[in-house]
PDB file of C-alpha atoms in Angstrom:
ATOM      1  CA  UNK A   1      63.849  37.041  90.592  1.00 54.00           C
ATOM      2  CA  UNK A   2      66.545  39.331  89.294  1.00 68.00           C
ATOM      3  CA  UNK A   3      70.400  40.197  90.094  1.00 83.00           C
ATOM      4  CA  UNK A   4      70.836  42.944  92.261  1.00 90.00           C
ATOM      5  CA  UNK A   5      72.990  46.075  90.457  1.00 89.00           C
ATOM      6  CA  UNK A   6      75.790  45.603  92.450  1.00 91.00           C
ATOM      7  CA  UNK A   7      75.790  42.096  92.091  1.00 92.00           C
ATOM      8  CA  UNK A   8      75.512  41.172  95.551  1.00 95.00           C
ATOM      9  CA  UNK A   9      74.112  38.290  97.076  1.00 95.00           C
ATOM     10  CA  UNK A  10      70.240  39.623  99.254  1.00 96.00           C
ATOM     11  CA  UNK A  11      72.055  39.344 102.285  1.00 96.00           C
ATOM     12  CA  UNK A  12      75.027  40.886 101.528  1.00 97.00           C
ATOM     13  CA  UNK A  13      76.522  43.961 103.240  1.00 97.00           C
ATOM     14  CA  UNK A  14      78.673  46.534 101.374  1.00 97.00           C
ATOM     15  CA  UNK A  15      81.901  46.942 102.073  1.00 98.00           C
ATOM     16  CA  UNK A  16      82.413  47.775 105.677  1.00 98.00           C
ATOM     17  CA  UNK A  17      85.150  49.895 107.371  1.00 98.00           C
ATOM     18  CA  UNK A  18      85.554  51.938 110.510  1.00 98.00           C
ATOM     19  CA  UNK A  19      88.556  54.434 110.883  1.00 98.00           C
ATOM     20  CA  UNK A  20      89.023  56.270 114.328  1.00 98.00           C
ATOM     21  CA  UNK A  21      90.848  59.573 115.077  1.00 96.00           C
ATOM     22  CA  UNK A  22      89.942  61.178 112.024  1.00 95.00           C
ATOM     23  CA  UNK A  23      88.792  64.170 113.702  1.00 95.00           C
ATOM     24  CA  UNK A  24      91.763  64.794 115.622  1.00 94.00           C
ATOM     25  CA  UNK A  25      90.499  67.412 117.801  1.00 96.00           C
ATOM     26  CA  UNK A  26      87.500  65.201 118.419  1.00 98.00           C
ATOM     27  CA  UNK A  27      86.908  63.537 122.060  1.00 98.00           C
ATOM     28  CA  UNK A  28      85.710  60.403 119.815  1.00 98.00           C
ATOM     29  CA  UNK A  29      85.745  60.022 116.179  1.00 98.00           C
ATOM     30  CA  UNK A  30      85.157  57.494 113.211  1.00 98.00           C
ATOM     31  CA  UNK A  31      84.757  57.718 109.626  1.00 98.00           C
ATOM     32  CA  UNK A  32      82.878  54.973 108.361  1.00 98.00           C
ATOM     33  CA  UNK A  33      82.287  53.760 104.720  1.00 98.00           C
ATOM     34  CA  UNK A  34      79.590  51.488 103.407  1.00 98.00           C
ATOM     35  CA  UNK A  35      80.012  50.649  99.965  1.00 97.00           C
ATOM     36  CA  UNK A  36      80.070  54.139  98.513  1.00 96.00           C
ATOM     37  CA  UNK A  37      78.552  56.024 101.440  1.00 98.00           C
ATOM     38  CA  UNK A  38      81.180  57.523 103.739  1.00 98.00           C
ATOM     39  CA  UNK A  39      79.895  59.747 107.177  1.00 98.00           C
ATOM     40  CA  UNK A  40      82.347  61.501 109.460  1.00 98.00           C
ATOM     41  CA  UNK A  41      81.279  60.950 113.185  1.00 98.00           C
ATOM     42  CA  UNK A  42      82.782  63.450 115.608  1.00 98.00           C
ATOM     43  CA  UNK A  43      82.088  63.447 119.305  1.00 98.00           C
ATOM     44  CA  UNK A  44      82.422  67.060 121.675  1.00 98.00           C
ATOM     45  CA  UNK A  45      82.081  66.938 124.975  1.00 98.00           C
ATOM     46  CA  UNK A  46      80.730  69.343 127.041  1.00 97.00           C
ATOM     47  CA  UNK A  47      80.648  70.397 130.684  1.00 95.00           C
ATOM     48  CA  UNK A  48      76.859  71.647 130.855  1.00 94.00           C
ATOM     49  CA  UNK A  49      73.447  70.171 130.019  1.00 94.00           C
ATOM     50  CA  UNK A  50      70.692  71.714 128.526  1.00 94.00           C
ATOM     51  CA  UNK A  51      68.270  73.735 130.503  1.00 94.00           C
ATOM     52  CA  UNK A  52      65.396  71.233 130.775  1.00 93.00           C
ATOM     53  CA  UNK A  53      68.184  69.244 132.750  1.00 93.00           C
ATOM     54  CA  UNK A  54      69.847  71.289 135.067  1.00 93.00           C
ATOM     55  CA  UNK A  55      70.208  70.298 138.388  1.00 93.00           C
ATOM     56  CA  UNK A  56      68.850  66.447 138.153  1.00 94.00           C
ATOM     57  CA  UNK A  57      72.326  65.160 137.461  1.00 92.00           C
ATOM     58  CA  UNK A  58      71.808  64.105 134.622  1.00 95.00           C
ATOM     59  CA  UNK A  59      73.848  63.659 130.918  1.00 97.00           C
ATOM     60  CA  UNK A  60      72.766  64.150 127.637  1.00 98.00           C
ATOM     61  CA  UNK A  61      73.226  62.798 124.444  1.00 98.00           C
ATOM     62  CA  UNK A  62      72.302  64.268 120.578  1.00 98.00           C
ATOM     63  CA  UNK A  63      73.531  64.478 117.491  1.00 98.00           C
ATOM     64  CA  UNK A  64      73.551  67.071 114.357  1.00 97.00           C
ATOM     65  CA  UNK A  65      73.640  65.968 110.769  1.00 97.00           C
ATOM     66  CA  UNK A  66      74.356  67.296 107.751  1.00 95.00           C
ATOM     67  CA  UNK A  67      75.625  66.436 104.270  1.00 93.00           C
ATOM     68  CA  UNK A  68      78.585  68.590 102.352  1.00 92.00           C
ATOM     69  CA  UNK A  69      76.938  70.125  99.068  1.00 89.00           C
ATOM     70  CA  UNK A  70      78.404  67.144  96.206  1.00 89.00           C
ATOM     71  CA  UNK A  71      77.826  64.220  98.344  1.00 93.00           C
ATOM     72  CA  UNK A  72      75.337  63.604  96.325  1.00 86.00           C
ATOM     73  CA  UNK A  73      75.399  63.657  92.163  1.00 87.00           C
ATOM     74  CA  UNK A  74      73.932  67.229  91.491  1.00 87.00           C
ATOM     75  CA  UNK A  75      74.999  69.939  94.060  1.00 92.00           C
ATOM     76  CA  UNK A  76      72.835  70.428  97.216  1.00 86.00           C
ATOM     77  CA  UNK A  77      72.658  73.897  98.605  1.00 85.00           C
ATOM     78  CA  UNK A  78      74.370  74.476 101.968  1.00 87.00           C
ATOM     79  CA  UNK A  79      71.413  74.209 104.587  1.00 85.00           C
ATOM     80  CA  UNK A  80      73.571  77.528 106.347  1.00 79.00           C
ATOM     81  CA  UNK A  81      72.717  79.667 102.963  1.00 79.00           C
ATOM     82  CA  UNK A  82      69.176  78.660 102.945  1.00 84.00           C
ATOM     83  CA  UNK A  83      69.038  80.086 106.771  1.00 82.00           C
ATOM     84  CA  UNK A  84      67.196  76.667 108.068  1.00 83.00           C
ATOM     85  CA  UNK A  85      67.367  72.882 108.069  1.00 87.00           C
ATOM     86  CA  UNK A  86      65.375  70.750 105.787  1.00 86.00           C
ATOM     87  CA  UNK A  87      62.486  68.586 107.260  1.00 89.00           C
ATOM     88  CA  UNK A  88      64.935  65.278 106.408  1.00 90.00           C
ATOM     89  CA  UNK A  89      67.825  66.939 108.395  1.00 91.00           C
ATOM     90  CA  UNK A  90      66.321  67.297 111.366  1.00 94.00           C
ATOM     91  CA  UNK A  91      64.564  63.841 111.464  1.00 95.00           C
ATOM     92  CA  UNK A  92      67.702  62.147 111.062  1.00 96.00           C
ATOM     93  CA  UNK A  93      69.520  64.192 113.389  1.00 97.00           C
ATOM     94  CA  UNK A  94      66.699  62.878 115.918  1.00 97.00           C
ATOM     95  CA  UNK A  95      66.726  59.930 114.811  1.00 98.00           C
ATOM     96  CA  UNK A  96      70.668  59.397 115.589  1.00 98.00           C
ATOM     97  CA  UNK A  97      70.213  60.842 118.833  1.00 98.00           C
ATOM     98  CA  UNK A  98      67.297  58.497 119.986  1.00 98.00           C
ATOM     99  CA  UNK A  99      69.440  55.724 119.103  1.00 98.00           C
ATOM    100  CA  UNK A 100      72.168  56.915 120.634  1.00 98.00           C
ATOM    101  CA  UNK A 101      70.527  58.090 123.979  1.00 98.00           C
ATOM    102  CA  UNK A 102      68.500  54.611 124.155  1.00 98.00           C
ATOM    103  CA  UNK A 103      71.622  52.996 124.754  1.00 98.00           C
ATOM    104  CA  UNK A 104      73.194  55.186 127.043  1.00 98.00           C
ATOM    105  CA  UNK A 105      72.868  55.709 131.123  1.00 98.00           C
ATOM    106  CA  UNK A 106      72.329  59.233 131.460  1.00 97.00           C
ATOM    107  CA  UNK A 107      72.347  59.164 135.306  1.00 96.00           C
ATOM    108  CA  UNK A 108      76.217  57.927 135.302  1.00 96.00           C
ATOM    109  CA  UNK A 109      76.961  60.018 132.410  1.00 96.00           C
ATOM    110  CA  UNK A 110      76.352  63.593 135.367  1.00 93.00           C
ATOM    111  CA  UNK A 111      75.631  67.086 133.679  1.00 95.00           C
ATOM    112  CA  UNK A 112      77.968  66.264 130.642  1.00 97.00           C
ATOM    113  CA  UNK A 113      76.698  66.982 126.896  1.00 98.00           C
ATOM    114  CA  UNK A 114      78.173  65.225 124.185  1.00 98.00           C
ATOM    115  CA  UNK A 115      77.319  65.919 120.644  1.00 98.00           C
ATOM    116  CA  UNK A 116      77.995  63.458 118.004  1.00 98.00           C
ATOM    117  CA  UNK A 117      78.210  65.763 114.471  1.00 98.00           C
ATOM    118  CA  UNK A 118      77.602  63.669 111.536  1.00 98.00           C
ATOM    119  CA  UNK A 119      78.750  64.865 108.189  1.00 97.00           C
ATOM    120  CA  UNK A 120      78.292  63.158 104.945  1.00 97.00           C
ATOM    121  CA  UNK A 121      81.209  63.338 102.707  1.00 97.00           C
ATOM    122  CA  UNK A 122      79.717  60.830 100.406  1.00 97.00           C
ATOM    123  CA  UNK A 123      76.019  59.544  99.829  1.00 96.00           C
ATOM    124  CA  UNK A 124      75.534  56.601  98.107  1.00 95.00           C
ATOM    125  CA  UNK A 125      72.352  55.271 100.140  1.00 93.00           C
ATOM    126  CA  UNK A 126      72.067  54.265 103.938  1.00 96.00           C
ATOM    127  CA  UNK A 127      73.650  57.697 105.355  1.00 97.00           C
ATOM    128  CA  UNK A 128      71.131  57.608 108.433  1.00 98.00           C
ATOM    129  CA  UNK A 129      72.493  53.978 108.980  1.00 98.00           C
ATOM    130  CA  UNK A 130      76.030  54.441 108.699  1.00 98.00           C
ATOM    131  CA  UNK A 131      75.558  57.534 110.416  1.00 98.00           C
ATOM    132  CA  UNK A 132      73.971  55.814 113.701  1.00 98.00           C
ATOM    133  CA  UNK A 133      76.673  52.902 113.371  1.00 98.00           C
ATOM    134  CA  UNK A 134      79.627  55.274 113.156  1.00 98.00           C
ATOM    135  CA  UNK A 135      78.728  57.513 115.956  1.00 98.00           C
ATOM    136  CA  UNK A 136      78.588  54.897 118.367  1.00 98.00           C
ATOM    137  CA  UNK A 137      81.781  54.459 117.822  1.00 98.00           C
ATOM    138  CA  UNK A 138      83.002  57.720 118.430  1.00 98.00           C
ATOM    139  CA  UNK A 139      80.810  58.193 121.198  1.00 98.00           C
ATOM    140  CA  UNK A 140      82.290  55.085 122.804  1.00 98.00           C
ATOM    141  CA  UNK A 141      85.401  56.341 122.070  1.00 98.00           C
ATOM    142  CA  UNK A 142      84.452  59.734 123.997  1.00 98.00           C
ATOM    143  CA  UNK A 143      82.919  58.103 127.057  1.00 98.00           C
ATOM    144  CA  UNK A 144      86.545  56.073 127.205  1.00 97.00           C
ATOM    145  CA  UNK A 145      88.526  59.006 127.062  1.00 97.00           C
ATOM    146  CA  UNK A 146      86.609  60.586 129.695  1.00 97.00           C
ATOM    147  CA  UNK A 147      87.021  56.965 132.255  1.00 97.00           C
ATOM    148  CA  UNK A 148      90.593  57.430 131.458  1.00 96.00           C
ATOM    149  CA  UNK A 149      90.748  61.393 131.927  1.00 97.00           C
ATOM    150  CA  UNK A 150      89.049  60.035 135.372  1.00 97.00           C
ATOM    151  CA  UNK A 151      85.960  62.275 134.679  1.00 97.00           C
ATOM    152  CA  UNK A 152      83.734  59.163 134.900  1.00 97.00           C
ATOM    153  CA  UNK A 153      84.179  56.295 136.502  1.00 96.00           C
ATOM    154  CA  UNK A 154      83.313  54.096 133.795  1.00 97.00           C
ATOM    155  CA  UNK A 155      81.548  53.747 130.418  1.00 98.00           C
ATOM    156  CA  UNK A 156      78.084  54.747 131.000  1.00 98.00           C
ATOM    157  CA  UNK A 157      77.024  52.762 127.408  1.00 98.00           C
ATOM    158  CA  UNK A 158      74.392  49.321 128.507  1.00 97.00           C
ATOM    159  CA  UNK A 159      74.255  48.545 124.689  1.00 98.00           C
ATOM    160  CA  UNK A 160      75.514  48.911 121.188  1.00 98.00           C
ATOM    161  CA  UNK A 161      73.764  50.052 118.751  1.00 98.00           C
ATOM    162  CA  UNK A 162      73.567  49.766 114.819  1.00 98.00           C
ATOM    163  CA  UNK A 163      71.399  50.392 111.636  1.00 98.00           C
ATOM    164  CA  UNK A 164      70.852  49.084 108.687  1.00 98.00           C
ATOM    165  CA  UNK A 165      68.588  49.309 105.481  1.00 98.00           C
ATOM    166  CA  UNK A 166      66.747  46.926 103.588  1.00 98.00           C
ATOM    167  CA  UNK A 167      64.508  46.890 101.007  1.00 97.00           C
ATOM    168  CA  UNK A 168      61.898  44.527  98.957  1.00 96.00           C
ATOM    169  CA  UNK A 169      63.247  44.828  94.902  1.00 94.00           C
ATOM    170  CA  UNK A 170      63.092  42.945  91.797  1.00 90.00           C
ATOM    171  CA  UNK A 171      65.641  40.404  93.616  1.00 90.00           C
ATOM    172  CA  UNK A 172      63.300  39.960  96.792  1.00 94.00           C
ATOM    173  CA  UNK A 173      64.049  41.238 100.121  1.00 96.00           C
ATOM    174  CA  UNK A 174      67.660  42.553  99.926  1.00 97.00           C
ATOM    175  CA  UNK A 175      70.255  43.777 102.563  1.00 98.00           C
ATOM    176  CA  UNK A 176      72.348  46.888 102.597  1.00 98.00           C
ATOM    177  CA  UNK A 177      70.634  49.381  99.765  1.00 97.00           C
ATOM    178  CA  UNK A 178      72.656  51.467  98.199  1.00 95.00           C
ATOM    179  CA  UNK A 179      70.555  54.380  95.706  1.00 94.00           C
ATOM    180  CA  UNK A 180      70.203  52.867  92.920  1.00 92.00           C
ATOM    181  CA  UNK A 181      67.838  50.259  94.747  1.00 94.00           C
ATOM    182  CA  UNK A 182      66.428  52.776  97.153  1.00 91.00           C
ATOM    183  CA  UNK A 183      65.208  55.193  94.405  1.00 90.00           C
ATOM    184  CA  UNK A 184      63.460  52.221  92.648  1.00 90.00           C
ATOM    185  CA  UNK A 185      62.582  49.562  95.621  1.00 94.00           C
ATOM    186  CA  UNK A 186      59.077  48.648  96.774  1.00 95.00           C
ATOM    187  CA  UNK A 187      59.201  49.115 100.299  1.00 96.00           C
ATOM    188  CA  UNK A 188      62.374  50.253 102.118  1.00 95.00           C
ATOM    189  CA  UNK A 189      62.707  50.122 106.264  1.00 97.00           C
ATOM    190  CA  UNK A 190      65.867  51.475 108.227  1.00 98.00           C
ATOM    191  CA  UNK A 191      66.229  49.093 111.596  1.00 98.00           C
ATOM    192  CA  UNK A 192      68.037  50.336 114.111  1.00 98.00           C
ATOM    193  CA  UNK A 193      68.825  47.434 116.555  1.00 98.00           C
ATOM    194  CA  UNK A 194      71.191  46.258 119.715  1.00 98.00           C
ATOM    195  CA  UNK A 195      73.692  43.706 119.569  1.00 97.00           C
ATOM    196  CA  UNK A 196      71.414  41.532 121.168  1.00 95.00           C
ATOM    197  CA  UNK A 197      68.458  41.989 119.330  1.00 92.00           C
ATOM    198  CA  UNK A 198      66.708  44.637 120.865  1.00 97.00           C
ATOM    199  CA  UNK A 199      64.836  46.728 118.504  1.00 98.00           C
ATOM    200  CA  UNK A 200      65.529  50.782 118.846  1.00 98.00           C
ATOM    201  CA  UNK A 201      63.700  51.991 116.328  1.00 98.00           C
ATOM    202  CA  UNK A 202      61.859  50.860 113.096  1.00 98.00           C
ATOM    203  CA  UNK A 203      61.103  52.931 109.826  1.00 97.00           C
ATOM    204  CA  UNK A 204      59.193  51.177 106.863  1.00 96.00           C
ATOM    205  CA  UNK A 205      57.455  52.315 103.661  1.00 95.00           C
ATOM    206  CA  UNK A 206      56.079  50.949 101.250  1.00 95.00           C
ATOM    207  CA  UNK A 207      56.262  52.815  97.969  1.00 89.00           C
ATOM    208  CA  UNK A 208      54.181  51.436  95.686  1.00 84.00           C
ATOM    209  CA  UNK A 209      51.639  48.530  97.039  1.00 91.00           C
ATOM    210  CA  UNK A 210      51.539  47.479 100.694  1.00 95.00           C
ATOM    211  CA  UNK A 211      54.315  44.854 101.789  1.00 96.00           C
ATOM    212  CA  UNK A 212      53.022  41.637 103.670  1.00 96.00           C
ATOM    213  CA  UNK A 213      53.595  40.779 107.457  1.00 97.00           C
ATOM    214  CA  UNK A 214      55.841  37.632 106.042  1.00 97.00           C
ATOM    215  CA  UNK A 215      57.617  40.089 103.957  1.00 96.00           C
ATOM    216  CA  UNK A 216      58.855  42.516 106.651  1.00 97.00           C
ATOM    217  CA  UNK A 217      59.883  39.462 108.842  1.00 97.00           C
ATOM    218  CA  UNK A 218      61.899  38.862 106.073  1.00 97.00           C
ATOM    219  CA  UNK A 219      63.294  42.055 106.266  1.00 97.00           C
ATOM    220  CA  UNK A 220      64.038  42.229 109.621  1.00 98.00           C
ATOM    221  CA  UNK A 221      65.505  38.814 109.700  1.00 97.00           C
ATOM    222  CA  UNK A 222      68.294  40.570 107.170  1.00 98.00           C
ATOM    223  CA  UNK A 223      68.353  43.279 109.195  1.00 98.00           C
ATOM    224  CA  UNK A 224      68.996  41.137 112.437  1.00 98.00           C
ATOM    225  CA  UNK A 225      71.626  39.335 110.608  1.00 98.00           C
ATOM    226  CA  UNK A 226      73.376  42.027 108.583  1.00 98.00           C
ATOM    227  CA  UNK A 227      74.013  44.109 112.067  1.00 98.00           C
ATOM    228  CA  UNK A 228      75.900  41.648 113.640  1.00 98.00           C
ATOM    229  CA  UNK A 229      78.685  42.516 111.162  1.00 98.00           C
ATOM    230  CA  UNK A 230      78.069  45.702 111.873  1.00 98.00           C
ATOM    231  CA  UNK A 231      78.575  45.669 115.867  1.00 98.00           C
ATOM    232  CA  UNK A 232      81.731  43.044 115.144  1.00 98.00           C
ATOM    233  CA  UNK A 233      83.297  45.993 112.802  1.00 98.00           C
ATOM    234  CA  UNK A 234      82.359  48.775 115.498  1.00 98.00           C
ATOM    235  CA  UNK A 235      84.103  46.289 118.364  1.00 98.00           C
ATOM    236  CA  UNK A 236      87.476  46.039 116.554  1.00 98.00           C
ATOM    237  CA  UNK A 237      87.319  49.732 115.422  1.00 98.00           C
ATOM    238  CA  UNK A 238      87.008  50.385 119.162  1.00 98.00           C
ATOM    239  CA  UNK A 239      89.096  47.481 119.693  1.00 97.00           C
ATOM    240  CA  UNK A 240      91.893  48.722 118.174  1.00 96.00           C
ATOM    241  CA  UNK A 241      92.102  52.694 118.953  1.00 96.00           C
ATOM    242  CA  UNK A 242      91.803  51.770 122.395  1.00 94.00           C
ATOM    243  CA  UNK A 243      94.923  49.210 121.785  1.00 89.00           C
ATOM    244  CA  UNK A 244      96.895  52.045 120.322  1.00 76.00           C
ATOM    245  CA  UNK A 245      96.291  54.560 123.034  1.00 69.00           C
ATOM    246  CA  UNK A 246      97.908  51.515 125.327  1.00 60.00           C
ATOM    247  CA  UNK A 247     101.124  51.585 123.320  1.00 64.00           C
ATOM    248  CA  UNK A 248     101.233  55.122 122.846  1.00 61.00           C
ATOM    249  CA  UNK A 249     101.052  55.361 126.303  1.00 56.00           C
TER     250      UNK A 249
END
């Protein structure tokens, strides 16, 4: 068994914060950090669905993704220049939206869009993650604004949702990766769960030999854990924009 790079104990998270109203022009916003990896989440809201759902009174719910060109250590192109989206772009983007959708009611949400953009200003490991746990905050924040705008008559949200990675390394089955154990761990697995417990979506690979049944219950027993700080720092983010629209108001 070896130390982790950082230091940190195997089922220890980063360093977690959630800031709202970033994006001032936003319906919903939050810029979350983990560790070193820090995503802008912006919610738009729109008064039209896509074609597929016209007329069914229905909502929908997706998300774009994208990272700015040094967010990583060398400079990435700008997807615009190349004139498409990279394979890994659009997966994520999907992936975000999945989550997102599989925890919203589309039916109360009527023929409203929203779009949650999330841009990553710095990658560090974990953008998917923080990217799925930041724009449920600003989507939250969205749907409230739109209850209190009298648009809907209430949060059409049945869940929270959250993601996490973790990874089997030299130091065992470990919380939280940031790159430096992603680029070199065994198997890694993104979990995207609910607050209570549902599973949303699972992605595991194992990069060098297969991993064990025991070992990815170990992983998902992090990942289980490690996510309820997660929804606690998403409920006092939302927590406390919605306190300071009250005194504003």
């Amino acid at each position: 068994m070896t130390t982790r790079p950082s230091g940190r104990a195997p089922d220890a998270l980063r360093p977690v914060s959630i800031e709202t109203g970033f994006a001032r022009h936003a319906e919903g916003s939050a810029l979350i950090r983990m560790g070193g990896t820090e995503v802008l989440c912006a919610a738009s809201v729109e008064p039209r669905v896509p074609p597929f759902l016209r007329g069914q009174g229905k909502g929908w719910v997706t998300a774009e993704y994208g990272m700015l060109p040094r967010a990583t250590h060398t400079r990435g192109a700008r997807e615009a220049a190349k004139g498409k989206q990279s394979g890994r772009t659009q997966e994520i983007q999907r992936l975000i939206g999945r989550s997102l959708r599989a925890v919203t009611d589309l039916s109360a949400l009527g023929e409203i869009s929203i779009t949650v953009d999330c841009d990553v200003l710095n990658a560090d490991g974990g953008t998917r993650c923080a990217s799925i746990t930041g724009a449920w905050v600003a989507l939250r924040l969205a749907l409230e604004k739109l209850v209190r705008n009298r648009v809907l008559a209430r949060v059409p949200l049945t869940a929270q949702v959250a993601a996490i990675s973790c990874g089997l390394t030299g130091a065992g089955a470990v919380l939280d990766l940031d790159y430096d154990e992603d680029s070199a761990a065994a198997a890694d697995a993104n979990f995207v769960l609910t607050e209570a417990g549902g599973i949303v979506e699972i992605q595991g690979t194992a990069e060098q030999a297969p991993f064990s049944q025991a070992q990815f219950e170990a992983l998902l027993r992090l990942a289980q854990d490690g996510t309820q700080h997660l929804f606690a720092a998403q409920r006092a983010a939302v927590d406390a924009a919605l306190g300071a629209r009250s005194d504003a108001s």
